[in-house]
Short mmCIF file of C-alpha atoms and ligand atoms in Angstrom, two decimals:
data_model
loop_
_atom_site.label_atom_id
_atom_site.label_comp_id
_atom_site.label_asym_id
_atom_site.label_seq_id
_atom_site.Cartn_x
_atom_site.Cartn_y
_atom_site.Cartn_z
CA UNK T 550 99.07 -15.67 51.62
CA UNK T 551 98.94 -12.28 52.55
CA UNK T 552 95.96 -10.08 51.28
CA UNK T 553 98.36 -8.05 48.88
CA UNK T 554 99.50 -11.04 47.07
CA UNK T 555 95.94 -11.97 47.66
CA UNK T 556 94.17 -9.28 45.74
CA UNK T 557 97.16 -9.12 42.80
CA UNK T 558 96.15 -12.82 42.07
CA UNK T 559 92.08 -12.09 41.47
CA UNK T 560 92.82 -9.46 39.94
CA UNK T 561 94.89 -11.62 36.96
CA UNK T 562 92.73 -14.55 37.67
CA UNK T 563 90.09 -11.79 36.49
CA UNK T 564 92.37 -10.58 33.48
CA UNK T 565 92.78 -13.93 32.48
CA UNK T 566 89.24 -15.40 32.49
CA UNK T 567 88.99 -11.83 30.13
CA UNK T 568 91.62 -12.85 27.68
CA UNK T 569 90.41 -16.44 27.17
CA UNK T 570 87.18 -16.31 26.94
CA UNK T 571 86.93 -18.61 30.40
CA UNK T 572 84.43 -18.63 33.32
CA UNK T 573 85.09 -20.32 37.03
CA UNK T 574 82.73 -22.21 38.33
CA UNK T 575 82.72 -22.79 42.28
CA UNK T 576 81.54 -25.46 45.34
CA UNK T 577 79.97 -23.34 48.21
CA UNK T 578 82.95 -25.90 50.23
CA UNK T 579 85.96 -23.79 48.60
CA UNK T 580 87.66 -21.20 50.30
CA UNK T 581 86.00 -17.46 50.85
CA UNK T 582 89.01 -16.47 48.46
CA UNK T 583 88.60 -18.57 45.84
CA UNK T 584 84.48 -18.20 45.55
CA UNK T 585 85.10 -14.48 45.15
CA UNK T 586 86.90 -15.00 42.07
CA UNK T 587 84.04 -17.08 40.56
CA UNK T 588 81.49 -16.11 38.19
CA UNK T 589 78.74 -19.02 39.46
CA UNK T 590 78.66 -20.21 43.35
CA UNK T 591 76.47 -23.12 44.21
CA UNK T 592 75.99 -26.69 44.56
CA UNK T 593 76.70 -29.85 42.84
CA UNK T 594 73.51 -30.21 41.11
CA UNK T 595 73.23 -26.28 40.51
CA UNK T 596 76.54 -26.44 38.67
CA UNK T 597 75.26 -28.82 37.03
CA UNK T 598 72.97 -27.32 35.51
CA UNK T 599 75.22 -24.17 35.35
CA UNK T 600 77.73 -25.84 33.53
CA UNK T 601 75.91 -26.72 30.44
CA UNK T 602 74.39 -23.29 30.14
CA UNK T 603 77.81 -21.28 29.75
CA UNK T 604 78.90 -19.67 27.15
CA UNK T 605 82.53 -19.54 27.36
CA UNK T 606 85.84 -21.57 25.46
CA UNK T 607 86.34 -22.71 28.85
CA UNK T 608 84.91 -23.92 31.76
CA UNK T 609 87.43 -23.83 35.28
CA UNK T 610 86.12 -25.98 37.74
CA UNK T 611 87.16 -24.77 41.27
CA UNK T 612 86.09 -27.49 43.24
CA UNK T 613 87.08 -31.29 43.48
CA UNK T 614 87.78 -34.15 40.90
CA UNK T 615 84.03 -35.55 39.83
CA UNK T 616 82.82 -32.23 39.19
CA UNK T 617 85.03 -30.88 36.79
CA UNK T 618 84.26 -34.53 35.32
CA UNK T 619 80.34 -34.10 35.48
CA UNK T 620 81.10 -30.52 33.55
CA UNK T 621 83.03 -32.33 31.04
CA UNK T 622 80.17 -34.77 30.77
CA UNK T 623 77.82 -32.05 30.04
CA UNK T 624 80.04 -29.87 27.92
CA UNK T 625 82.00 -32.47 25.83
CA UNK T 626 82.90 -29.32 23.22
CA UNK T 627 84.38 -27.37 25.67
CA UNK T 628 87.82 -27.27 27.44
CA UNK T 629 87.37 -28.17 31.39
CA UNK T 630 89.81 -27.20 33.80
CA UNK T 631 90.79 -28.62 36.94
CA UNK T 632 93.01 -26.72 39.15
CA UNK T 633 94.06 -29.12 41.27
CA UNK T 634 93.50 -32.56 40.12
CA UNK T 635 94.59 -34.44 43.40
CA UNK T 636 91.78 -32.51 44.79
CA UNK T 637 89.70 -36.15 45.14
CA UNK T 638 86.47 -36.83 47.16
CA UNK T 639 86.20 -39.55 49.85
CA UNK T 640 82.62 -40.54 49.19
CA UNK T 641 84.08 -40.60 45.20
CA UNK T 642 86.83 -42.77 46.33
CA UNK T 643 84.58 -45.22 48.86
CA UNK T 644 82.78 -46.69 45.39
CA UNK T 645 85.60 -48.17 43.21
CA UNK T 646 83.87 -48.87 39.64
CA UNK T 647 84.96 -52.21 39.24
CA UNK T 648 83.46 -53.47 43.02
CA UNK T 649 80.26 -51.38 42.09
CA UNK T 650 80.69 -53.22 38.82
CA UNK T 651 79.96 -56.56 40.34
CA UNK T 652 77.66 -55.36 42.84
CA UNK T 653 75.38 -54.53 40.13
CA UNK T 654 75.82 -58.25 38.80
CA UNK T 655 74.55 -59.52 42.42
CA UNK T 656 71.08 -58.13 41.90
CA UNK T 657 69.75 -58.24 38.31
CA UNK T 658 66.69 -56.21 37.89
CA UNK T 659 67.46 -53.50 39.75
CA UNK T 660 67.98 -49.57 38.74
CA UNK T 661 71.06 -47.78 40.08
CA UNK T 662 70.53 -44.41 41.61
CA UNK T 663 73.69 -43.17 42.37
CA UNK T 664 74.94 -39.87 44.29
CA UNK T 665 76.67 -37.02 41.79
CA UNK T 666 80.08 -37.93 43.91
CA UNK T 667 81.02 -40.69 42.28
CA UNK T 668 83.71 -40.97 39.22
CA UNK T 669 82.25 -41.37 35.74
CA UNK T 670 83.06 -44.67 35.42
CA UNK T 671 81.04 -45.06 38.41
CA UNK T 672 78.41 -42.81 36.36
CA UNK T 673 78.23 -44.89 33.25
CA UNK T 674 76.91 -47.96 35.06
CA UNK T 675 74.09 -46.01 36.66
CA UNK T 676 70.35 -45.39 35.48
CA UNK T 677 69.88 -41.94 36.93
CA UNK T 678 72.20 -39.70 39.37
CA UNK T 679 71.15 -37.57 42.27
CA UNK T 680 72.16 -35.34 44.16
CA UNK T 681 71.26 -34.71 48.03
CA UNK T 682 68.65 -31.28 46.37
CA UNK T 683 67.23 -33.95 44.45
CA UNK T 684 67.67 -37.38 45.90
CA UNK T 685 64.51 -38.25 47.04
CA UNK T 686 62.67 -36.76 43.99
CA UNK T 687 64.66 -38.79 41.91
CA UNK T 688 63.93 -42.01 43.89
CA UNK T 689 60.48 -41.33 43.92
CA UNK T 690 60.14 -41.05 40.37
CA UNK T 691 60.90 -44.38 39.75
CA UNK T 692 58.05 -47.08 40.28
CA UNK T 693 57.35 -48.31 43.85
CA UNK T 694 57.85 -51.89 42.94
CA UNK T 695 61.08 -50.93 40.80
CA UNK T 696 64.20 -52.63 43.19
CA UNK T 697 67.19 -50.26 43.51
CA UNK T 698 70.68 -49.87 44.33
CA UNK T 699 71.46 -46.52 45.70
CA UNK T 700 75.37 -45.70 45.85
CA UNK T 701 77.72 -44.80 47.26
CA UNK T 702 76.50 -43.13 50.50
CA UNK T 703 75.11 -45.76 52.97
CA UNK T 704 73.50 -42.48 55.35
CA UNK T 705 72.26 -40.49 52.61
CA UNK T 706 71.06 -43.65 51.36
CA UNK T 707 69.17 -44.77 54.81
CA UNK T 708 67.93 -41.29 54.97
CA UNK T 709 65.48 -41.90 51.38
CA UNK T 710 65.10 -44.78 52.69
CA UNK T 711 63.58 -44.10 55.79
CA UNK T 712 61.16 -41.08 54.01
CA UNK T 713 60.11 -43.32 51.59
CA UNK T 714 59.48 -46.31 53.43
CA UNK T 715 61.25 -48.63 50.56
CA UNK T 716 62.39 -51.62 51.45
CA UNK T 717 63.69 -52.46 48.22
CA UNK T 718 66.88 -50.56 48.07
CA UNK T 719 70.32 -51.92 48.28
CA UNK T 720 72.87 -49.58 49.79
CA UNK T 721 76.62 -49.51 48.18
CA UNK T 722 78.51 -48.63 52.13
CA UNK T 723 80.25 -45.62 50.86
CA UNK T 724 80.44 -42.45 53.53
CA UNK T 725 82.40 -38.95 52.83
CA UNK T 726 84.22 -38.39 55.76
CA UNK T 727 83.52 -34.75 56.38
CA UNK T 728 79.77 -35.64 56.92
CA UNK T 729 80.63 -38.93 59.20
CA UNK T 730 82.78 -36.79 61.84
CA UNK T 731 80.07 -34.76 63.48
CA UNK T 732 80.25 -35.26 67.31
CA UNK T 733 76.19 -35.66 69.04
CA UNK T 734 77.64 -34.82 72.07
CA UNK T 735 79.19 -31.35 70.73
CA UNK T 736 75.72 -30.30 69.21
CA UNK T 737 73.09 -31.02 72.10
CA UNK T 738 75.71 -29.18 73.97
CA UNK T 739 75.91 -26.14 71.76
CA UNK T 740 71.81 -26.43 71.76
CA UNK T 741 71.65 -26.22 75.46
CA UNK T 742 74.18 -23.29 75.13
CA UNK T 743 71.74 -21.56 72.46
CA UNK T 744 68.36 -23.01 73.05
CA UNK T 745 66.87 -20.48 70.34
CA UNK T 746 69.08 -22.08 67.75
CA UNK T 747 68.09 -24.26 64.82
CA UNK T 748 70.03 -27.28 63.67
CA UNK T 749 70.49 -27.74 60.18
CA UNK T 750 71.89 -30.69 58.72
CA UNK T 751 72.89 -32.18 55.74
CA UNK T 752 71.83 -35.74 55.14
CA UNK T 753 75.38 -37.32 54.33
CA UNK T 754 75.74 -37.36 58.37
CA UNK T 755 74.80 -39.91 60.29
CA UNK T 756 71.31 -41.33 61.33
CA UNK T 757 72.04 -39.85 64.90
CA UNK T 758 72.87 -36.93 63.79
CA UNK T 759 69.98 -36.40 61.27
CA UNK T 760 67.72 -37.39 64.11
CA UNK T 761 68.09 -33.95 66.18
CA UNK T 762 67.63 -31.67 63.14
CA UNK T 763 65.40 -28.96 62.73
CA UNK T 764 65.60 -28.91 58.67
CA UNK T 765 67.85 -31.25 56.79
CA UNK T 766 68.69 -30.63 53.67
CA UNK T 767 71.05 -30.04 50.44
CA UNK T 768 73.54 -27.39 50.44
CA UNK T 769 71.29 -25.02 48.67
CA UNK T 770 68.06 -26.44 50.75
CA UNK T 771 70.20 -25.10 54.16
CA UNK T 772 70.90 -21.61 52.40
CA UNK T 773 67.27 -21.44 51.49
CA UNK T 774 65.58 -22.48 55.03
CA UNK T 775 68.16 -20.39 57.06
CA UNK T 776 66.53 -17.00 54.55
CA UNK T 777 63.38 -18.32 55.08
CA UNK T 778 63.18 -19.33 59.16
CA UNK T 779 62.50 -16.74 61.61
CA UNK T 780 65.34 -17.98 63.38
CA UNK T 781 68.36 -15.75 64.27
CA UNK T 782 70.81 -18.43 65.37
CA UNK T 783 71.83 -22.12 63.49
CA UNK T 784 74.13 -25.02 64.24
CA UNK T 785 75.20 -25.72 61.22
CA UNK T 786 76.35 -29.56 60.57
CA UNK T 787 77.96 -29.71 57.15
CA UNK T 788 80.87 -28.65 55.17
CA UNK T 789 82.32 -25.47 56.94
CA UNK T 790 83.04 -23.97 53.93
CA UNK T 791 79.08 -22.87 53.51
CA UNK T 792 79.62 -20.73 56.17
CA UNK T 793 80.80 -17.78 54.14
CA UNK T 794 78.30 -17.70 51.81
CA UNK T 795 75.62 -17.88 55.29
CA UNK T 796 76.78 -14.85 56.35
CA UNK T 797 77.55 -13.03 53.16
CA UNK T 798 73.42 -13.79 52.33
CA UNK T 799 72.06 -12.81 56.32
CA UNK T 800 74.51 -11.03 57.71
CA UNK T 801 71.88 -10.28 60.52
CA UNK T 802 72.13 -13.72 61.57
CA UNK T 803 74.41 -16.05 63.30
CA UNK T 804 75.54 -19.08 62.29
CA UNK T 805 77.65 -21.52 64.33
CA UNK T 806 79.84 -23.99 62.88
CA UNK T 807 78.98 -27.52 64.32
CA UNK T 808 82.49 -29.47 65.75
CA UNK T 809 83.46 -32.70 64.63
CA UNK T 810 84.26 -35.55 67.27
CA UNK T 811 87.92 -34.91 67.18
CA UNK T 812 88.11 -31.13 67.49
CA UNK T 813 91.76 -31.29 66.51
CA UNK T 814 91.65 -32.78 63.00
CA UNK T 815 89.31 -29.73 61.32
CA UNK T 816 87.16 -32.84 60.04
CA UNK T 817 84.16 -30.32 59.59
CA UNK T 818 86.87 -28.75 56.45
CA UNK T 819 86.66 -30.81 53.29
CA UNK T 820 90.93 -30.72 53.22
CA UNK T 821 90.36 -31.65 49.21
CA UNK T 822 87.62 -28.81 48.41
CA UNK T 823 90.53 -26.59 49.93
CA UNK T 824 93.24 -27.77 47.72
CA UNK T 825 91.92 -25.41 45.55
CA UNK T 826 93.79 -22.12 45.57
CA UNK T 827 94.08 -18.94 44.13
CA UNK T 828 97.64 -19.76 42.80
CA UNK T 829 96.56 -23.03 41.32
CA UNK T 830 93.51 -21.64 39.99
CA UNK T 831 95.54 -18.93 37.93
CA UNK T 832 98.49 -21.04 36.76
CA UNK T 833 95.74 -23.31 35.47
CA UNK T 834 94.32 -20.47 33.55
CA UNK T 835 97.74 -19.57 31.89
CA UNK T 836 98.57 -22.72 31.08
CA UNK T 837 95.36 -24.19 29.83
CA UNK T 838 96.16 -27.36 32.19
CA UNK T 839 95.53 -29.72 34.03
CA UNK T 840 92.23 -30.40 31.87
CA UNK T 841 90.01 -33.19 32.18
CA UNK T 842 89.96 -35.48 29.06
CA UNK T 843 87.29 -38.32 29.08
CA UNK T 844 86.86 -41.60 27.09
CA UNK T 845 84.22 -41.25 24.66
CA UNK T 846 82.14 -44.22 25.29
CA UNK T 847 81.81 -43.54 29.00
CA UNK T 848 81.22 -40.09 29.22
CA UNK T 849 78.23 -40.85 26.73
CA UNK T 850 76.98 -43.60 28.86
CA UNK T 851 77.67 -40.97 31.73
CA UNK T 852 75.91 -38.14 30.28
CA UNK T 853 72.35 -40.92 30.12
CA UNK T 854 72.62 -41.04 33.85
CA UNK T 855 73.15 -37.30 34.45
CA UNK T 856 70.58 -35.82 31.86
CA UNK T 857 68.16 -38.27 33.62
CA UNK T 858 68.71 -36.78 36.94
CA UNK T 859 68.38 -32.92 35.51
CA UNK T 860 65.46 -33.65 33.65
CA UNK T 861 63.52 -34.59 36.75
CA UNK T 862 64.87 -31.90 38.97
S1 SF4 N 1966 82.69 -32.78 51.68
FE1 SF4 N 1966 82.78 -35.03 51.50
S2 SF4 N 1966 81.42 -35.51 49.78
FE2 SF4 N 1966 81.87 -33.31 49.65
S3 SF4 N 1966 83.65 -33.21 48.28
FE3 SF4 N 1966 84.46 -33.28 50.38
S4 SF4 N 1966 84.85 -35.47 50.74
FE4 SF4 N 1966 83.50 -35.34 48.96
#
């Protein structure tokens, strides 16, 4: 898209969000394009929390499937948009609700702690939801001797796991496969290439991966330490997307995308975060479709699992 046809779709996208009373709510993993046109930036559980606090007729979710589902959730009163509703999530996908069904049945007596990317069916058979901001708070507020399940990601999961010493948690073997392509070999040699640099990583990568990072952390948690560190280079190993918003916050400093194994693929790009367009987003906004429409009885038991997770933020 060129930047003319660029700039004449914000500047309906803006028009319309006007006229009906609508704000846009963005993933830091969407295109630089798209988070310019939104009124809140952040991440999962920050839109979250966002998402119940807006006072609009409508809610657009720019960002992929289980969100705009976890907004819906929260706001059951208002419409919820979904630009592009193919725009799915693999770590979403890796837990189908009917296998997670009967793992649950295999170990009676535990709690399920489940990741925010999962479906809401996925959501109404869980005790409390995290996210990876919150994740170990969450499992750390629930008693030592309480046995859990922790879905769906199996390195996110062995990453609590390992901080918390519990032995009592059952991983679901989910993985998103942004987060699983990150090459070791690629980073120590980008390291020995900038020996000043930090490594920041997100903890849906692997153990390996995790184990050479200077700070790992949520979305926001990586925003935050790259402000705070006195730092003036990082490797960054997560969702490329994040990079705008990096250098938009510290222009001063640099930040260098880390490369997935297979340098050819653009692994380190969630391909479903950038489904989302401008064009979708504003032919969603005329039309007042696709919206997300949710069964009654599960988005209630969803909502249980959600509210638990915010109120222990
Ligand atoms: S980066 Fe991974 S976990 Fe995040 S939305 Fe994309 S596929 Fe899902």
């Amino acid at each position: 898209m060129n930047v003319e046809n660029s700039s004449e779709l914000s500047r309906r996208i803006e028009a319309l969000k006007r006229e009906k009373n609508a704000i846009i709510l963005a993933h830091y993993y969407t295109t630089p394009e798209v988070q310019a046109v939104a009124d809140f930036l952040g991440d999962s559980l920050a839109l979250s929390v966002q998402a119940q606090q807006v006072d609009a007729r409508i809610i657009l979710f720019a960002g992929v499937h289980f969100m705009a589902e976890t907004a819906k959730v929260l706001c059951p009163d208002k419409k919820v948009l979904i630009p592009c509703p193919e725009a799915g999530c693999s770590l979403a996908e890796s837990c189908d609700a009917r296998e997670f069904a009967a793992f649950k049945v295999k170990y009676p007596g535990h709690k399920v702690v489940s990741y925010v990317n999962t479906t809401v069916e996925v959501k109404a058979l869980t005790d409390i939801c995290c996210t990876s901001s919150n994740a170990l708070k969450v499992v750390e507020s629930l008693p030592a001797d309480q046995p859990l399940i922790f879905g769906p990601d199996r390195n996110l999961g062995s990453y609590i796991q390992k901080l918390t010493g519990r032995q009592n948690m059952v991983l679901w073997d989910g993985a998103c496969h942004v987060h699983e392509e990150f090459s070791l070999e690629k980073i120590l040699q980008l390291k020995r290439e900038h020996p000043g640099a930090k490594v920041v990583v997100h903890p849906e990568c692997r153990a390996y991966i995790v184990e050479v990072a200077d700070y790992v952390g949520s979305t926001a948690g990586i925003l935050d330490y790259c402000g705070r560190s006195e730092a003036r280079e990082f490797i960054v190993v997560t969702e490329a997307g994040i990079l705008a918003e990096m250098r938009k916050r510290y222009p001063e400093k640099v930040f260098i995308p880390a490369p997935p194994d297979d340098e050819t693929c653009a692994c380190n790009n969630c391909k479903y975060m950038k489904m989302v367009t401008l064009e979708n987003i504003c032919s969603c906004l005329e039309n007042e479709a696709p919206e997300i429409i949710l069964d009654e009885e599960v988005r209630q038991a969803a909502e249980r699992s959600i509210r638990n997770m915010i109120a222990i933020r």
